[in-house]
């Protein structure tokens, strides 16, 4: 079973702080990794994706990938209360077609 | 900005009935997907569709499920005989290429009574 693991949280950070979300995956064949944000009752909304080892920055978000450790992370700088949501980590399946999702980490940003 | 659309937003059906969930993927995308999310659980892959055929399916996608692209814009998921455990949010997604980002529609909440 190809698994994507995330700490369910909740992760609570004060407004303006850095939120750090982590994810591990078991399928060494996965090549691309995605972070989605999901508000309660809504669909996943893409934040960013990464496929090369290292860091990738997009505005307040930085994704980090370490394929040797099978580890993906998402940093959110200057966290805002509107960032409070569940963050889903997903990995492309070995075949390339499907996304395997983790259960998500609930983030709460307190004013 | 182009987006994936889904109809209906909420479908209520009786156990044993057939339902068809509809999706309009982003117009230039080539890969189409259905996922489901049971309340409180993770998003689960059901099926992917490319070049008018199923390219991959999960164990969930059994003989009760089928997909179709009846014309150049719509992509449908049919559940032949619904069960109580089919109650979930069903998300359609599309992507331009196999390693590009997948964009999700707003979902259809299916309630089986």
Short mmCIF file of C-alpha atoms in Angstrom, two decimals:
data_model
loop_
_atom_site.label_atom_id
_atom_site.label_comp_id
_atom_site.label_asym_id
_atom_site.label_seq_id
_atom_site.Cartn_x
_atom_site.Cartn_y
_atom_site.Cartn_z
CA UNK A 1 0.00 0.00 0.00
CA UNK A 2 1.48 3.31 -1.06
CA UNK A 3 1.05 5.69 1.85
CA UNK A 4 1.36 9.40 2.38
CA UNK A 5 1.56 10.23 6.07
CA UNK A 6 0.79 13.50 7.79
CA UNK A 7 0.36 14.52 11.38
CA UNK A 8 -3.35 15.25 11.78
CA UNK A 9 -2.78 18.12 14.21
CA UNK A 10 -4.27 20.49 15.00
CA UNK A 11 -1.22 22.67 14.60
CA UNK A 12 -1.80 26.00 16.28
CA UNK A 13 0.38 29.02 15.48
CA UNK A 14 -0.06 32.71 16.31
CA UNK A 15 -0.75 35.20 13.56
CA UNK A 16 2.45 36.32 11.86
CA UNK A 17 4.40 33.18 12.78
CA UNK A 18 5.78 30.49 10.50
CA UNK A 19 3.70 27.33 10.17
CA UNK A 20 5.60 24.17 9.31
CA UNK A 21 3.70 21.23 7.86
CA UNK A 22 5.32 17.88 7.22
CA UNK A 23 4.62 14.83 5.09
CA UNK A 24 6.35 11.52 4.42
CA UNK A 25 5.68 9.10 1.59
CA UNK A 26 6.42 5.44 1.06
CA UNK A 27 6.42 5.09 -2.75
CA UNK A 28 9.96 5.73 -3.99
CA UNK A 29 8.53 5.87 -7.51
CA UNK A 30 6.65 9.08 -6.75
CA UNK A 31 8.11 11.95 -8.73
CA UNK A 32 5.85 14.94 -8.03
CA UNK A 33 4.42 16.22 -4.81
CA UNK A 34 1.57 18.61 -4.22
CA UNK A 35 0.22 20.69 -1.40
CA UNK A 36 -3.47 21.47 -1.34
CA UNK A 37 -5.50 23.52 1.11
CA UNK A 38 -9.00 22.36 1.98
CA UNK A 39 -11.53 24.39 3.89
CA UNK A 40 -14.31 22.47 5.61
CA UNK A 41 -16.88 21.25 3.09
CA UNK A 42 -14.89 22.54 0.13
CA UNK A 43 -12.70 20.98 -2.52
CA UNK A 44 -8.90 20.82 -2.42
CA UNK A 45 -7.27 24.01 -3.66
CA UNK A 46 -3.77 23.73 -5.10
CA UNK A 47 -1.10 25.74 -3.28
CA UNK A 48 2.01 24.51 -5.03
CA UNK A 49 3.88 21.48 -6.31
CA UNK A 50 7.48 20.35 -6.28
CA UNK A 51 9.40 17.64 -8.08
CA UNK A 52 13.07 18.53 -7.54
CA UNK A 53 15.04 18.10 -4.34
CA UNK A 54 15.43 21.34 -2.45
CA UNK A 55 13.22 24.35 -1.87
CA UNK A 56 10.61 26.02 -4.02
CA UNK A 57 9.16 29.37 -3.00
CA UNK A 58 5.91 31.00 -4.05
CA UNK A 59 4.96 34.12 -2.13
CA UNK A 60 4.49 33.22 1.54
CA UNK A 61 4.78 29.51 0.81
CA UNK A 62 7.91 27.37 0.56
CA UNK A 63 7.81 23.68 -0.33
CA UNK A 64 10.78 21.49 0.52
CA UNK A 65 11.52 18.05 -0.91
CA UNK A 66 14.05 15.47 0.21
CA UNK A 67 13.71 12.35 -1.90
CA UNK A 68 16.41 10.44 -0.01
CA UNK A 69 14.41 10.83 3.20
CA UNK A 70 11.06 10.63 1.38
CA UNK A 71 10.01 13.82 3.07
CA UNK A 72 8.05 16.85 1.90
CA UNK A 73 7.27 19.95 3.87
CA UNK A 74 5.39 23.21 3.49
CA UNK A 75 6.32 26.41 5.29
CA UNK A 76 3.83 29.24 5.53
CA UNK A 77 5.41 32.54 6.48
CA UNK A 78 3.50 35.40 8.11
CA UNK A 79 0.56 33.09 8.85
CA UNK A 80 -2.88 34.70 8.71
CA UNK A 81 -6.15 33.57 10.31
CA UNK A 82 -7.43 32.96 6.75
CA UNK A 83 -4.74 30.27 6.43
CA UNK A 84 -6.65 28.19 8.98
CA UNK A 85 -7.62 25.08 7.03
CA UNK A 86 -6.60 21.47 6.47
CA UNK A 87 -3.45 21.07 4.40
CA UNK A 88 -3.26 17.99 2.21
CA UNK A 89 -0.04 16.50 0.95
CA UNK A 90 -0.28 14.39 -2.21
CA UNK A 91 2.18 12.34 -4.21
CA UNK A 92 1.91 11.22 -7.80
CA UNK A 93 1.53 7.47 -8.02
CA UNK A 94 4.27 5.43 -9.62
CA UNK A 95 2.19 5.16 -12.78
CA UNK A 96 1.99 8.94 -12.86
CA UNK A 97 -1.78 9.14 -13.10
CA UNK A 98 -3.27 9.14 -9.63
CA UNK A 99 -2.60 11.33 -6.65
CA UNK A 100 -2.21 9.59 -3.31
CA UNK A 101 -3.32 11.91 -0.54
CA UNK A 102 -2.43 12.06 3.11
CA UNK A 103 -5.16 12.57 5.69
CA UNK A 104 -4.20 16.20 6.06
CA UNK A 105 -2.94 18.44 8.85
CA UNK A 106 -5.35 20.87 10.44
CA UNK A 107 -3.81 24.32 10.88
CA UNK A 108 -5.24 26.95 13.19
CA UNK A 109 -3.82 30.46 13.07
CA UNK A 110 -4.86 32.44 16.13
CA UNK A 111 -5.15 36.25 16.04
CA UNK B 1 -9.58 31.85 -14.87
CA UNK B 2 -10.68 28.43 -16.21
CA UNK B 3 -12.07 26.05 -13.64
CA UNK B 4 -13.53 22.59 -13.29
CA UNK B 5 -17.29 22.60 -12.77
CA UNK B 6 -19.50 19.87 -11.34
CA UNK B 7 -23.22 19.25 -11.20
CA UNK B 8 -25.23 18.74 -9.14
CA UNK B 9 -23.73 20.18 -5.98
CA UNK B 10 -25.81 17.81 -3.86
CA UNK B 11 -27.52 14.58 -4.86
CA UNK B 12 -29.79 12.57 -2.61
CA UNK B 13 -30.75 9.09 -3.74
CA UNK B 14 -32.24 5.88 -2.45
CA UNK B 15 -30.09 2.81 -1.97
CA UNK B 16 -30.05 0.71 -5.14
CA UNK B 17 -30.71 3.64 -7.47
CA UNK B 18 -28.40 4.73 -10.25
CA UNK B 19 -26.76 8.14 -10.12
CA UNK B 20 -24.75 10.09 -12.66
CA UNK B 21 -22.39 12.80 -11.52
CA UNK B 22 -21.31 15.33 -14.11
CA UNK B 23 -18.14 17.30 -14.60
CA UNK B 24 -16.83 19.78 -17.13
CA UNK B 25 -13.02 19.72 -17.00
CA UNK B 26 -10.84 22.66 -17.97
CA UNK B 27 -11.10 22.90 -21.73
CA UNK B 28 -7.53 22.19 -22.86
CA UNK B 29 -6.82 19.53 -20.26
CA UNK B 30 -6.23 15.97 -21.37
CA UNK B 31 -6.37 13.92 -18.16
CA UNK B 32 -9.53 13.56 -16.12
CA UNK B 33 -10.07 12.09 -12.69
CA UNK B 34 -12.65 11.18 -10.10
CA UNK B 35 -11.86 11.14 -6.40
CA UNK B 36 -14.08 10.71 -3.40
CA UNK B 37 -13.87 11.83 0.20
CA UNK B 38 -15.96 10.19 2.87
CA UNK B 39 -16.74 12.60 5.70
CA UNK B 40 -13.74 12.95 7.99
CA UNK B 41 -11.51 10.76 5.82
CA UNK B 42 -8.84 11.36 3.24
CA UNK B 43 -9.33 12.07 -0.44
CA UNK B 44 -9.27 8.75 -2.32
CA UNK B 45 -8.47 8.17 -5.97
CA UNK B 46 -11.14 6.37 -7.99
CA UNK B 47 -10.20 6.53 -11.65
CA UNK B 48 -8.20 8.37 -14.27
CA UNK B 49 -9.22 8.80 -17.91
CA UNK B 50 -7.07 9.73 -20.87
CA UNK B 51 -7.54 9.48 -24.62
CA UNK B 52 -11.09 8.16 -24.17
CA UNK B 53 -10.18 5.25 -21.98
CA UNK B 54 -9.49 4.43 -18.35
CA UNK B 55 -5.75 4.73 -17.68
CA UNK B 56 -5.81 3.68 -14.04
CA UNK B 57 -8.40 2.73 -11.43
CA UNK B 58 -8.36 1.93 -7.75
CA UNK B 59 -9.80 -1.02 -5.88
CA UNK B 60 -12.78 1.16 -4.98
CA UNK B 61 -13.72 1.52 -8.65
CA UNK B 62 -15.51 -1.80 -9.07
CA UNK B 63 -18.14 -2.95 -11.57
CA UNK B 64 -20.70 -0.64 -10.01
CA UNK B 65 -18.79 2.38 -11.28
CA UNK B 66 -18.27 3.58 -14.82
CA UNK B 67 -16.99 6.73 -16.48
CA UNK B 68 -17.71 8.27 -19.80
CA UNK B 69 -16.80 11.31 -21.86
CA UNK B 70 -19.96 11.52 -23.97
CA UNK B 71 -18.89 14.64 -25.84
CA UNK B 72 -15.99 17.05 -26.05
CA UNK B 73 -16.68 18.76 -22.76
CA UNK B 74 -18.46 16.54 -20.23
CA UNK B 75 -16.99 13.77 -18.08
CA UNK B 76 -19.39 11.63 -16.06
CA UNK B 77 -19.24 9.13 -13.22
CA UNK B 78 -22.06 6.61 -13.00
CA UNK B 79 -22.82 4.49 -9.97
CA UNK B 80 -25.18 1.73 -11.06
CA UNK B 81 -26.70 0.60 -7.79
CA UNK B 82 -25.82 2.91 -4.93
CA UNK B 83 -24.99 1.64 -1.46
CA UNK B 84 -25.09 3.48 1.84
CA UNK B 85 -21.29 3.48 1.90
CA UNK B 86 -21.18 5.40 -1.39
CA UNK B 87 -22.24 8.51 0.54
CA UNK B 88 -19.33 10.92 0.13
CA UNK B 89 -18.10 14.03 -1.63
CA UNK B 90 -17.10 13.21 -5.19
CA UNK B 91 -14.50 15.43 -6.79
CA UNK B 92 -13.68 15.68 -10.44
CA UNK B 93 -10.20 16.89 -11.39
CA UNK B 94 -8.31 17.57 -14.58
CA UNK B 95 -4.76 18.27 -15.62
CA UNK B 96 -2.98 19.29 -18.79
CA UNK B 97 -0.24 16.66 -18.66
CA UNK B 98 0.40 13.62 -16.54
CA UNK B 99 2.88 15.39 -14.27
CA UNK B 100 1.15 18.76 -14.21
CA UNK B 101 -0.98 20.08 -11.39
CA UNK B 102 -4.44 18.61 -10.91
CA UNK B 103 -7.23 21.11 -10.47
CA UNK B 104 -10.30 20.05 -8.57
CA UNK B 105 -13.94 20.93 -9.08
CA UNK B 106 -16.16 22.03 -6.20
CA UNK B 107 -17.52 18.52 -5.66
CA UNK B 108 -20.85 16.75 -5.55
CA UNK B 109 -22.11 15.66 -2.18
CA UNK B 110 -23.81 12.29 -2.64
CA UNK B 111 -26.17 11.13 0.08
CA UNK B 112 -27.51 7.58 -0.16
CA UNK B 113 -30.52 6.86 2.05
#
